[in-house]
Amino acid sequence: MKKPLMQEHLDPFFKYQVMKEPGGEKLALCFACDTCTLSCPVRVQEEAYQPRTIIRLILLGAKQEVLTDPVIWLCASCFQCQERCPQGVGVTDLINAVKNIACREGFIPKSMTMQMGLLAKHGRLLEIGDFENKKRDKQQLPLIKEQPEDIQRIIDLSGAARYLPQESE
Amino acid sequence: MKKAAFFIGCTVPVRGTNYEQSFREVARVLQIELVDHPGFSCCGFPTHAINRMTALALSARNLALANQVSLSSMITLCNACTENMTHTNHLIQHDPVTCDEINRILSQIHLQYHGEVKVKHAMRYLYEEIGLDTIRASVKNPLSNLRIAAYPGCHYTKPSELYEGFDNPEKPHTLNELVIATGASIVSYESSCCGGGTLGAKEDTALQMGIQTLKSMKENEADAIVLICPFCDVMFEQNQKKMEKLYGKEFNLPILYYPQLLGLAMNIERERLGLTINRIKLDKVLEKIQSGNKE
Ligand code: SF4
Ligand code: SF4
């Protein structure tokens, strides 16, 4: 954070929003020991990424700062912090909950909408067409037929259709 | 004969066919019947950061399909698939509200699921269900000349609350033991996350993360890296050239998927292990195996 946080930018209810989100329930258990940050392999490369700071900012109510800062997307979900946190905060699950909230509030990275688009189109992240199947056949592996219909239904029923890329993109 | 649903996910059937083919081969030798299901699709992991319920319902769908054909066991090849599917099982078994919500979605596509299918990563399956003794007994050509850096990857053991005491998240040892069973020796090195999870957000950061581990493997004179996850392969093999450029030094560390290593030790024909798919040349490794035989 470069600028001081002014009161009018803080949302005291943000911490409750995070604690209601699955994965974020144990936020308030954090006693700020910094084990998570010291264990984080992303932090070794990126000064700006510090899981403890994210947790403290949430407790402070710095909603905009947390949700709009692209650093939250650097988390590799390696679970090292979650393993070591002495308070059982569930740090990786919590960061994931924050990402879910960021998406819902309109701050979804383009790479994420693209992934959702691929899933809806192919039912899988990587396309399998004739070309891929020919290669599979050569290795005597069973052929795969894309069946995206059920996947599209699940995207829709789980409320994720809004994260699909827009036609114009 | 053991029998399990074979869940290969999205990445393996396109970019990791060497992993898939070699596992099918060693499974045949070890008498594991792998059942492919034409309805299997993405495990859901890629949607987890966007919308958790999408990820849970997508994995529950695959599990429900396996259960529908009376399979109570599922083998996965990818660490992310393993973690996501196991997470879903865990919630279905312990969180009735989430279980109901998942099944409300599944019912719309005429499925239901209540945690019947046990998910295990293929290497955990080998370790627990087949056992080191049987694997050792299957080895015809011990690879005693090889120095291997075994890299299990994060989600193979973490989060440990999902894996019922399997392995040790701080000091994983089961893959080491599986490698030693082939006759090869183990190189110790400083391990860190491969960076795969960060690649989409910031490439340079991810590459720097990978470099940490490659550097240490190289310093400790590994002949090859043994992997068990296609995302680790994206980093350590497919992006090794980029890492070398960034680091300013060559690593030239070939990778083998574990079933390729085991397959070589079993004397399975090389064409059946997908070795030509490996992007970093294996000549030196294969030579070493050859010369080991002559000694
Ligand atoms: S390790 Fe746990 S208790 Fe310590 S700062 Fe991180 S989240 Fe808080
Ligand atoms: S899960 Fe994310 S925050 Fe935690 S240690 Fe790994 S990269 Fe860092």
Coordinates of C-alpha atoms and ligand atoms in Angstrom, one line a residue:
Chain A
M1 CA 0.0 0.0 0.0
K2 CA 1.6 3.2 -1.1
K3 CA -1.0 5.7 0.2
P4 CA -2.3 5.9 3.7
L5 CA -5.7 4.3 4.0
M6 CA -8.4 6.9 4.8
Q7 CA -11.4 6.1 6.8
E8 CA -13.8 6.8 4.0
H9 CA -12.2 4.0 2.0
L10 CA -12.6 1.4 4.7
D11 CA -15.5 -1.0 4.8
P12 CA -15.9 -2.4 8.4
F13 CA -18.3 -5.1 7.1
F14 CA -15.8 -6.6 4.6
K15 CA -14.4 -9.0 7.2
Y16 CA -17.9 -10.4 7.7
Q17 CA -18.4 -10.8 4.0
V18 CA -15.1 -12.8 3.8
M19 CA -16.0 -14.9 6.9
K20 CA -19.4 -15.8 5.3
E21 CA -17.6 -16.9 2.1
P22 CA -16.8 -20.7 2.1
G23 CA -13.1 -20.9 2.9
G24 CA -12.9 -17.5 4.7
E25 CA -14.6 -18.6 7.9
K26 CA -11.5 -18.7 10.1
L27 CA -10.2 -15.2 9.2
A28 CA -10.5 -13.8 12.7
L29 CA -8.3 -16.5 14.2
C30 CA -5.2 -14.9 12.6
F31 CA -2.8 -13.6 15.3
A32 CA -0.5 -12.0 12.8
C33 CA 2.6 -14.2 13.4
D34 CA 3.7 -13.9 9.7
T35 CA 4.4 -17.7 9.3
C36 CA 2.3 -17.6 6.1
T37 CA 4.3 -14.9 4.4
L38 CA 7.6 -16.4 5.5
S39 CA 6.5 -19.7 4.0
C40 CA 5.2 -18.4 0.7
P41 CA 7.2 -19.2 -2.5
V42 CA 5.6 -16.3 -4.4
R43 CA 6.7 -13.9 -1.7
V44 CA 10.3 -15.0 -2.3
Q45 CA 10.0 -13.5 -5.8
E46 CA 7.5 -10.7 -5.2
E47 CA 7.8 -8.3 -2.4
A48 CA 4.3 -7.0 -3.1
Y49 CA 2.7 -10.4 -2.4
Q50 CA 2.3 -11.1 1.3
P51 CA -0.6 -13.3 2.5
R52 CA -0.5 -11.9 6.1
T53 CA -0.8 -8.4 4.8
I54 CA -3.9 -9.4 2.7
I55 CA -5.4 -10.9 5.9
R56 CA -4.7 -7.8 7.9
L57 CA -6.1 -5.5 5.2
I58 CA -9.3 -7.6 5.2
L59 CA -9.6 -7.2 9.0
L60 CA -9.1 -3.5 8.6
G61 CA -11.8 -3.3 5.9
A62 CA -9.6 -2.3 2.9
K63 CA -12.1 -3.9 0.5
Q64 CA -11.3 -2.0 -2.6
E65 CA -7.5 -2.4 -2.1
V66 CA -7.7 -6.1 -1.6
L67 CA -10.2 -6.9 -4.3
T68 CA -8.8 -4.8 -7.1
D69 CA -5.1 -5.5 -6.4
P70 CA -3.9 -8.0 -9.1
V71 CA -1.4 -9.5 -6.6
I72 CA -4.1 -11.8 -5.1
W73 CA -4.0 -13.7 -8.4
L74 CA -0.3 -14.5 -7.9
C75 CA -1.1 -17.1 -5.3
A76 CA -0.1 -20.4 -6.7
S77 CA -2.5 -22.3 -4.3
C78 CA 0.5 -24.4 -3.1
F79 CA -1.0 -24.8 0.4
Q80 CA 2.3 -24.2 2.1
C81 CA 0.9 -21.4 4.3
Q82 CA -2.2 -23.4 5.1
E83 CA 0.0 -26.3 6.3
R84 CA 2.1 -24.1 8.6
C85 CA -0.4 -21.6 10.0
P86 CA -0.4 -22.2 13.8
Q87 CA -3.9 -20.9 14.1
G88 CA -5.6 -23.0 11.4
V89 CA -6.7 -20.0 9.5
G90 CA -6.9 -22.0 6.2
V91 CA -4.9 -19.3 4.4
T92 CA -5.0 -20.8 0.9
D93 CA -8.7 -21.5 1.1
L94 CA -9.1 -17.9 2.4
I95 CA -7.2 -16.4 -0.5
N96 CA -9.3 -18.5 -2.8
A97 CA -12.5 -17.2 -1.1
V98 CA -11.2 -13.6 -1.7
K99 CA -10.7 -14.4 -5.4
N100 CA -14.3 -15.7 -5.6
I101 CA -15.5 -12.4 -4.0
A102 CA -13.4 -10.4 -6.4
C103 CA -14.9 -12.1 -9.4
R104 CA -18.5 -11.6 -8.1
E105 CA -17.7 -7.9 -7.5
G106 CA -16.6 -7.5 -11.1
F107 CA -12.8 -7.8 -10.8
I108 CA -12.2 -11.0 -12.7
P109 CA -9.0 -11.3 -14.7
K110 CA -9.3 -11.9 -18.4
S111 CA -7.4 -15.1 -18.2
M112 CA -10.1 -16.5 -15.9
T113 CA -13.0 -15.6 -18.2
M114 CA -11.0 -17.2 -21.0
Q115 CA -10.7 -20.5 -19.0
M116 CA -14.4 -20.5 -18.3
G117 CA -15.0 -20.0 -22.0
L118 CA -12.8 -22.9 -23.0
L119 CA -14.6 -25.2 -20.5
A120 CA -18.0 -24.2 -21.9
K121 CA -16.9 -24.8 -25.5
H122 CA -15.0 -28.1 -25.1
G123 CA -16.0 -29.4 -21.7
R124 CA -12.3 -29.4 -21.0
L125 CA -9.5 -26.9 -20.7
L126 CA -7.6 -28.1 -23.8
E127 CA -9.4 -28.9 -27.0
I128 CA -9.5 -32.5 -28.3
G129 CA -10.4 -32.7 -31.9
D130 CA -9.4 -34.9 -34.9
F131 CA -5.8 -33.7 -34.7
E132 CA -5.3 -34.6 -31.0
N133 CA -7.2 -37.9 -31.5
K134 CA -5.0 -38.9 -34.4
K135 CA -2.0 -38.5 -32.2
R136 CA -3.7 -40.5 -29.4
D137 CA -4.5 -43.2 -31.9
K138 CA -0.9 -43.5 -32.9
Q139 CA 0.0 -44.1 -29.3
Q140 CA -2.8 -46.6 -29.0
L141 CA -4.7 -44.5 -26.5
P142 CA -8.5 -44.4 -26.5
L143 CA -10.1 -41.6 -28.5
I144 CA -11.9 -38.9 -26.7
K145 CA -15.1 -37.2 -27.8
E146 CA -15.8 -33.7 -26.4
Q147 CA -19.1 -33.5 -24.6
P148 CA -19.6 -30.0 -23.4
E149 CA -23.3 -30.0 -22.9
D150 CA -23.4 -31.1 -19.2
I151 CA -20.5 -28.8 -18.4
Q152 CA -22.4 -25.9 -19.8
R153 CA -25.4 -26.8 -17.7
I154 CA -23.2 -27.0 -14.6
I155 CA -21.6 -23.6 -15.3
D156 CA -25.1 -22.2 -15.7
L157 CA -26.6 -23.9 -12.6
S158 CA -23.7 -23.0 -10.4
G159 CA -24.1 -19.3 -11.2
A160 CA -21.0 -19.0 -13.3
A161 CA -22.5 -18.2 -16.7
R162 CA -21.9 -14.5 -15.9
Y163 CA -18.1 -15.2 -16.0
L164 CA -18.1 -16.4 -19.6
P165 CA -16.4 -14.2 -22.1
Q166 CA -18.7 -11.6 -23.7
E167 CA -19.5 -12.1 -27.4
S168 CA -17.5 -9.0 -28.3
E169 CA -14.3 -10.2 -26.6
Chain B
M1 CA -6.8 -58.0 -10.4
K2 CA -7.6 -54.5 -9.0
K3 CA -10.0 -52.3 -10.8
A4 CA -10.4 -48.5 -10.8
A5 CA -11.9 -45.7 -12.8
F6 CA -9.1 -43.9 -14.8
F7 CA -9.4 -40.2 -14.7
I8 CA -6.9 -38.4 -16.9
G9 CA -8.3 -34.9 -16.8
C10 CA -7.7 -32.1 -19.4
T11 CA -3.9 -31.7 -19.7
V12 CA -2.6 -35.2 -19.7
P13 CA -4.6 -36.5 -22.7
V14 CA -3.3 -33.7 -24.8
R15 CA 0.1 -32.7 -23.5
G16 CA 1.1 -35.6 -21.3
T17 CA 0.3 -38.6 -23.4
N18 CA 3.7 -40.0 -22.4
Y19 CA 2.6 -40.0 -18.8
E20 CA -0.8 -41.6 -19.7
Q21 CA 0.7 -44.3 -22.0
S22 CA 3.4 -45.3 -19.6
F23 CA 1.0 -45.5 -16.7
R24 CA -1.4 -47.8 -18.7
E25 CA 1.6 -50.0 -19.5
V26 CA 2.9 -50.4 -15.9
A27 CA -0.7 -50.8 -14.7
R28 CA -1.1 -53.8 -17.0
V29 CA 2.1 -55.4 -15.6
L30 CA 0.9 -54.7 -12.0
Q31 CA -2.6 -56.1 -12.8
I32 CA -4.6 -52.9 -12.3
E33 CA -7.6 -52.7 -14.6
L34 CA -8.1 -49.1 -15.6
V35 CA -11.6 -48.2 -16.7
D36 CA -12.0 -45.2 -19.0
H37 CA -15.4 -43.5 -18.9
P38 CA -16.4 -41.6 -22.1
G39 CA -18.3 -39.0 -20.0
F40 CA -15.3 -37.8 -18.0
S41 CA -14.4 -34.2 -18.5
C42 CA -12.6 -31.5 -16.6
C43 CA -12.2 -32.1 -12.9
G44 CA -13.3 -28.5 -12.2
F45 CA -10.0 -27.2 -10.7
P46 CA -9.6 -24.4 -13.2
T47 CA -12.9 -22.8 -12.0
H48 CA -12.1 -23.0 -8.3
A49 CA -10.7 -19.5 -8.0
I50 CA -13.6 -18.0 -10.0
N51 CA -16.6 -19.8 -8.5
R52 CA -16.1 -22.6 -6.0
M53 CA -19.5 -24.3 -6.6
T54 CA -18.7 -24.7 -10.3
A55 CA -15.5 -26.6 -9.4
L56 CA -17.3 -28.8 -6.8
A57 CA -20.2 -29.7 -9.1
L58 CA -17.9 -30.4 -12.0
S59 CA -15.8 -32.8 -10.0
A60 CA -18.8 -34.4 -8.3
R61 CA -20.2 -35.0 -11.8
N62 CA -17.1 -37.2 -12.7
L63 CA -17.3 -39.0 -9.4
A64 CA -21.0 -39.6 -9.9
L65 CA -20.4 -41.1 -13.4
A66 CA -17.8 -43.5 -11.9
N67 CA -20.2 -44.5 -9.1
Q68 CA -23.0 -45.1 -11.7
V69 CA -20.9 -47.9 -13.3
S70 CA -20.2 -49.3 -9.8
L71 CA -16.6 -48.2 -9.5
S72 CA -15.6 -47.4 -6.0
S73 CA -12.1 -46.4 -6.7
M74 CA -10.6 -43.7 -9.0
I75 CA -7.1 -43.2 -10.1
T76 CA -5.9 -39.7 -11.1
L77 CA -2.7 -38.6 -12.8
C78 CA -2.7 -34.9 -12.2
N79 CA -2.1 -33.4 -8.7
A80 CA -4.7 -30.7 -9.3
C81 CA -7.4 -33.2 -10.2
T82 CA -6.5 -35.3 -7.2
E83 CA -6.8 -32.3 -4.8
N84 CA -10.0 -31.0 -6.3
M85 CA -11.8 -34.3 -6.4
T86 CA -10.6 -35.2 -2.9
H87 CA -11.7 -31.9 -1.6
T88 CA -15.2 -32.4 -3.1
N89 CA -15.4 -35.9 -1.5
H90 CA -14.4 -34.4 1.8
L91 CA -17.1 -31.7 1.7
I92 CA -19.8 -34.1 0.5
Q93 CA -19.0 -36.4 3.4
H94 CA -18.6 -33.6 6.1
D95 CA -20.7 -30.6 5.0
P96 CA -24.4 -31.5 4.5
V97 CA -25.3 -28.0 3.2
T98 CA -22.6 -28.1 0.5
C99 CA -23.6 -31.7 -0.3
D100 CA -27.2 -30.7 -0.8
E101 CA -26.2 -27.8 -3.0
I102 CA -24.0 -30.0 -5.2
N103 CA -26.7 -32.6 -5.5
R104 CA -29.3 -30.0 -6.4
I105 CA -27.1 -29.1 -9.4
L106 CA -26.3 -32.8 -10.3
S107 CA -30.0 -33.7 -10.2
Q108 CA -30.6 -31.3 -13.2
I109 CA -28.3 -33.6 -15.2
H110 CA -29.9 -36.7 -13.7
L111 CA -27.0 -37.6 -11.4
Q112 CA -26.5 -37.8 -7.7
Y113 CA -23.4 -38.4 -5.6
H114 CA -22.8 -39.1 -1.9
G115 CA -19.1 -39.7 -1.6
E116 CA -19.0 -43.4 -2.7
V117 CA -15.8 -43.2 -4.8
K118 CA -12.4 -43.1 -3.2
V119 CA -9.9 -41.0 -5.2
K120 CA -6.2 -41.7 -5.2
H121 CA -3.3 -40.2 -7.1
A122 CA -1.8 -42.9 -9.3
M123 CA 1.4 -42.9 -7.3
R124 CA -0.4 -43.0 -4.0
Y125 CA -2.3 -46.0 -5.4
L126 CA 0.9 -47.7 -6.4
Y127 CA 2.3 -47.1 -2.9
E128 CA -0.7 -48.1 -0.9
E129 CA -2.7 -50.5 -3.0
I130 CA 0.1 -52.3 -4.9
G131 CA 3.0 -51.9 -2.5
L132 CA 6.7 -51.5 -2.8
D133 CA 7.4 -55.2 -2.6
T134 CA 5.3 -56.0 -5.7
I135 CA 6.8 -53.1 -7.5
R136 CA 10.3 -54.2 -6.6
A137 CA 9.5 -57.7 -7.8
S138 CA 8.4 -56.3 -11.1
V139 CA 11.7 -54.7 -11.8
K140 CA 13.8 -56.7 -14.3
N141 CA 16.4 -54.1 -15.0
P142 CA 17.4 -52.1 -11.9
L143 CA 18.4 -48.5 -12.9
S144 CA 21.3 -48.4 -10.5
N145 CA 23.2 -45.9 -12.5
L146 CA 20.7 -43.1 -12.3
R147 CA 20.6 -40.2 -9.9
I148 CA 17.0 -38.9 -9.7
A149 CA 15.5 -35.7 -8.3
A150 CA 12.0 -36.9 -7.4
Y151 CA 9.6 -34.0 -7.4
P152 CA 6.1 -34.9 -6.1
G153 CA 4.6 -31.4 -6.4
C154 CA 2.4 -29.6 -3.9
H155 CA -1.1 -31.1 -4.2
Y156 CA 0.2 -34.7 -3.9
T157 CA 0.5 -34.2 -0.2
K158 CA -1.2 -30.9 0.5
P159 CA -3.5 -29.9 2.0
S160 CA -2.7 -32.7 4.4
E161 CA -6.1 -32.5 6.1
L162 CA -7.5 -34.1 2.9
Y163 CA -5.1 -37.0 2.7
E164 CA -5.6 -39.0 5.9
G165 CA -2.0 -39.1 7.0
F166 CA -0.7 -40.1 3.6
D167 CA 3.0 -39.1 3.3
N168 CA 4.5 -36.0 5.0
P169 CA 3.7 -32.6 3.6
E170 CA 7.0 -31.1 4.8
K171 CA 9.2 -34.0 3.8
P172 CA 7.5 -36.1 1.2
H173 CA 9.0 -39.6 1.0
T174 CA 6.7 -41.9 -0.9
L175 CA 7.8 -40.9 -4.4
N176 CA 11.5 -41.3 -3.2
E177 CA 10.7 -44.8 -2.1
L178 CA 8.9 -45.6 -5.4
V179 CA 12.0 -44.3 -7.3
I180 CA 14.4 -46.3 -5.1
A181 CA 12.2 -49.4 -5.9
T182 CA 13.4 -49.1 -9.5
G183 CA 17.0 -49.3 -8.4
A184 CA 17.8 -45.7 -9.0
S185 CA 19.2 -43.5 -6.3
I186 CA 17.7 -40.3 -4.9
V187 CA 19.3 -36.8 -5.0
S188 CA 18.3 -34.5 -2.2
Y189 CA 17.7 -30.8 -3.1
E190 CA 15.9 -27.8 -1.9
S191 CA 12.3 -28.0 -3.1
S192 CA 9.8 -25.2 -3.7
C193 CA 6.5 -24.9 -5.6
C194 CA 7.1 -25.3 -9.3
G195 CA 5.2 -22.0 -10.0
G196 CA 2.6 -23.5 -12.3
G197 CA -0.2 -21.9 -10.4
T198 CA 1.2 -18.5 -10.9
L199 CA 2.1 -18.9 -14.6
G200 CA -1.3 -17.5 -15.9
A201 CA -1.0 -14.4 -13.7
K202 CA 2.6 -13.4 -14.1
E203 CA 5.0 -15.5 -16.2
D204 CA 8.3 -14.1 -14.9
T205 CA 7.4 -14.6 -11.3
A206 CA 6.4 -18.2 -12.1
L207 CA 9.6 -18.9 -14.0
Q208 CA 11.7 -17.5 -11.1
M209 CA 9.8 -19.9 -8.7
G210 CA 10.7 -22.8 -11.0
I211 CA 14.3 -21.7 -11.2
Q212 CA 14.8 -22.1 -7.5
T213 CA 14.2 -25.8 -7.6
L214 CA 15.9 -26.6 -10.9
K215 CA 19.0 -24.8 -9.6
S216 CA 19.2 -27.0 -6.5
M217 CA 18.6 -30.2 -8.5
K218 CA 21.4 -29.3 -10.9
E219 CA 23.8 -28.4 -8.1
N220 CA 23.2 -31.8 -6.5
E221 CA 24.0 -33.5 -9.8
A222 CA 20.7 -35.1 -10.8
D223 CA 20.6 -37.0 -14.1
A224 CA 16.9 -36.4 -14.5
I225 CA 13.8 -35.2 -12.7
V226 CA 11.0 -37.6 -12.0
L227 CA 7.5 -35.9 -12.1
I228 CA 4.0 -37.0 -11.3
C229 CA 2.0 -34.0 -12.4
P230 CA 1.4 -32.5 -15.8
F231 CA 1.5 -28.9 -14.4
C232 CA 4.9 -29.5 -12.9
D233 CA 5.9 -30.7 -16.4
V234 CA 4.6 -27.4 -17.9
M235 CA 7.1 -25.6 -15.7
F236 CA 10.1 -27.9 -15.4
E237 CA 10.1 -29.3 -18.9
Q238 CA 8.1 -27.1 -21.3
N239 CA 9.4 -23.9 -19.8
Q240 CA 12.9 -25.0 -18.9
K241 CA 14.3 -23.2 -21.9
K242 CA 12.7 -19.9 -20.8
M243 CA 14.0 -20.4 -17.3
E244 CA 17.5 -21.0 -18.6
K245 CA 17.3 -17.7 -20.5
L246 CA 16.1 -15.8 -17.5
Y247 CA 18.7 -17.4 -15.2
G248 CA 21.5 -17.1 -17.8
K249 CA 22.7 -20.7 -17.4
E250 CA 21.8 -24.1 -18.8
F251 CA 20.1 -26.6 -16.7
N252 CA 19.6 -29.3 -19.3
L253 CA 17.7 -31.5 -16.9
P254 CA 15.5 -34.1 -18.7
I255 CA 12.3 -35.2 -17.1
L256 CA 10.7 -38.6 -16.8
Y257 CA 7.3 -39.3 -15.5
Y258 CA 7.4 -41.9 -12.8
P259 CA 5.7 -44.7 -14.8
Q260 CA 8.2 -44.1 -17.6
L261 CA 11.0 -44.7 -15.1
L262 CA 9.3 -47.8 -13.7
G263 CA 8.5 -49.0 -17.2
L264 CA 12.2 -48.8 -18.1
A265 CA 13.1 -50.8 -15.0
M266 CA 10.4 -53.3 -16.0
N267 CA 12.0 -53.6 -19.4
I268 CA 8.8 -52.5 -21.2
E269 CA 9.6 -51.7 -24.9
R270 CA 10.6 -48.1 -25.1
E271 CA 8.1 -47.2 -27.8
R272 CA 5.3 -48.1 -25.4
L273 CA 6.5 -45.6 -22.8
G274 CA 6.1 -42.5 -24.9
L275 CA 9.7 -41.6 -24.5
T276 CA 9.8 -39.7 -27.8
I277 CA 7.2 -37.3 -26.5
N278 CA 9.6 -36.0 -23.8
R279 CA 10.8 -32.7 -25.0
I280 CA 14.2 -32.6 -23.4
K281 CA 16.5 -35.3 -24.9
L282 CA 16.8 -38.4 -22.9
D283 CA 19.9 -39.8 -24.7
K284 CA 22.2 -39.4 -21.8
V285 CA 19.8 -41.0 -19.3
L286 CA 19.2 -43.9 -21.7
E287 CA 22.9 -44.3 -22.3
K288 CA 23.5 -44.5 -18.5
I289 CA 20.9 -47.2 -18.2
Q290 CA 22.5 -49.1 -21.1
S291 CA 26.0 -48.9 -19.6
G292 CA 24.6 -49.9 -16.2
N293 CA 23.4 -53.1 -17.8
K294 CA 26.8 -54.0 -19.1
E295 CA 28.6 -53.6 -15.8
Ligands
SF4_1 S1 0.3 -18.0 9.7 FE1 -1.8 -17.9 10.3 S2 -1.9 -16.8 12.2 FE2 0.1 -16.4 11.3 S3 -0.1 -14.5 10.1 FE3 -0.5 -16.1 8.7 S4 -2.8 -16.5 8.8 FE4 -2.2 -15.3 10.6
SF4_2 S1 -0.9 -21.0 -1.1 FE1 -0.6 -19.0 -2.1 S2 -0.3 -17.6 -0.3 FE2 0.0 -19.7 0.5 S3 2.1 -20.1 0.4 FE3 1.3 -20.8 -1.5 S4 1.5 -19.2 -3.0 FE4 1.8 -18.3 -0.9

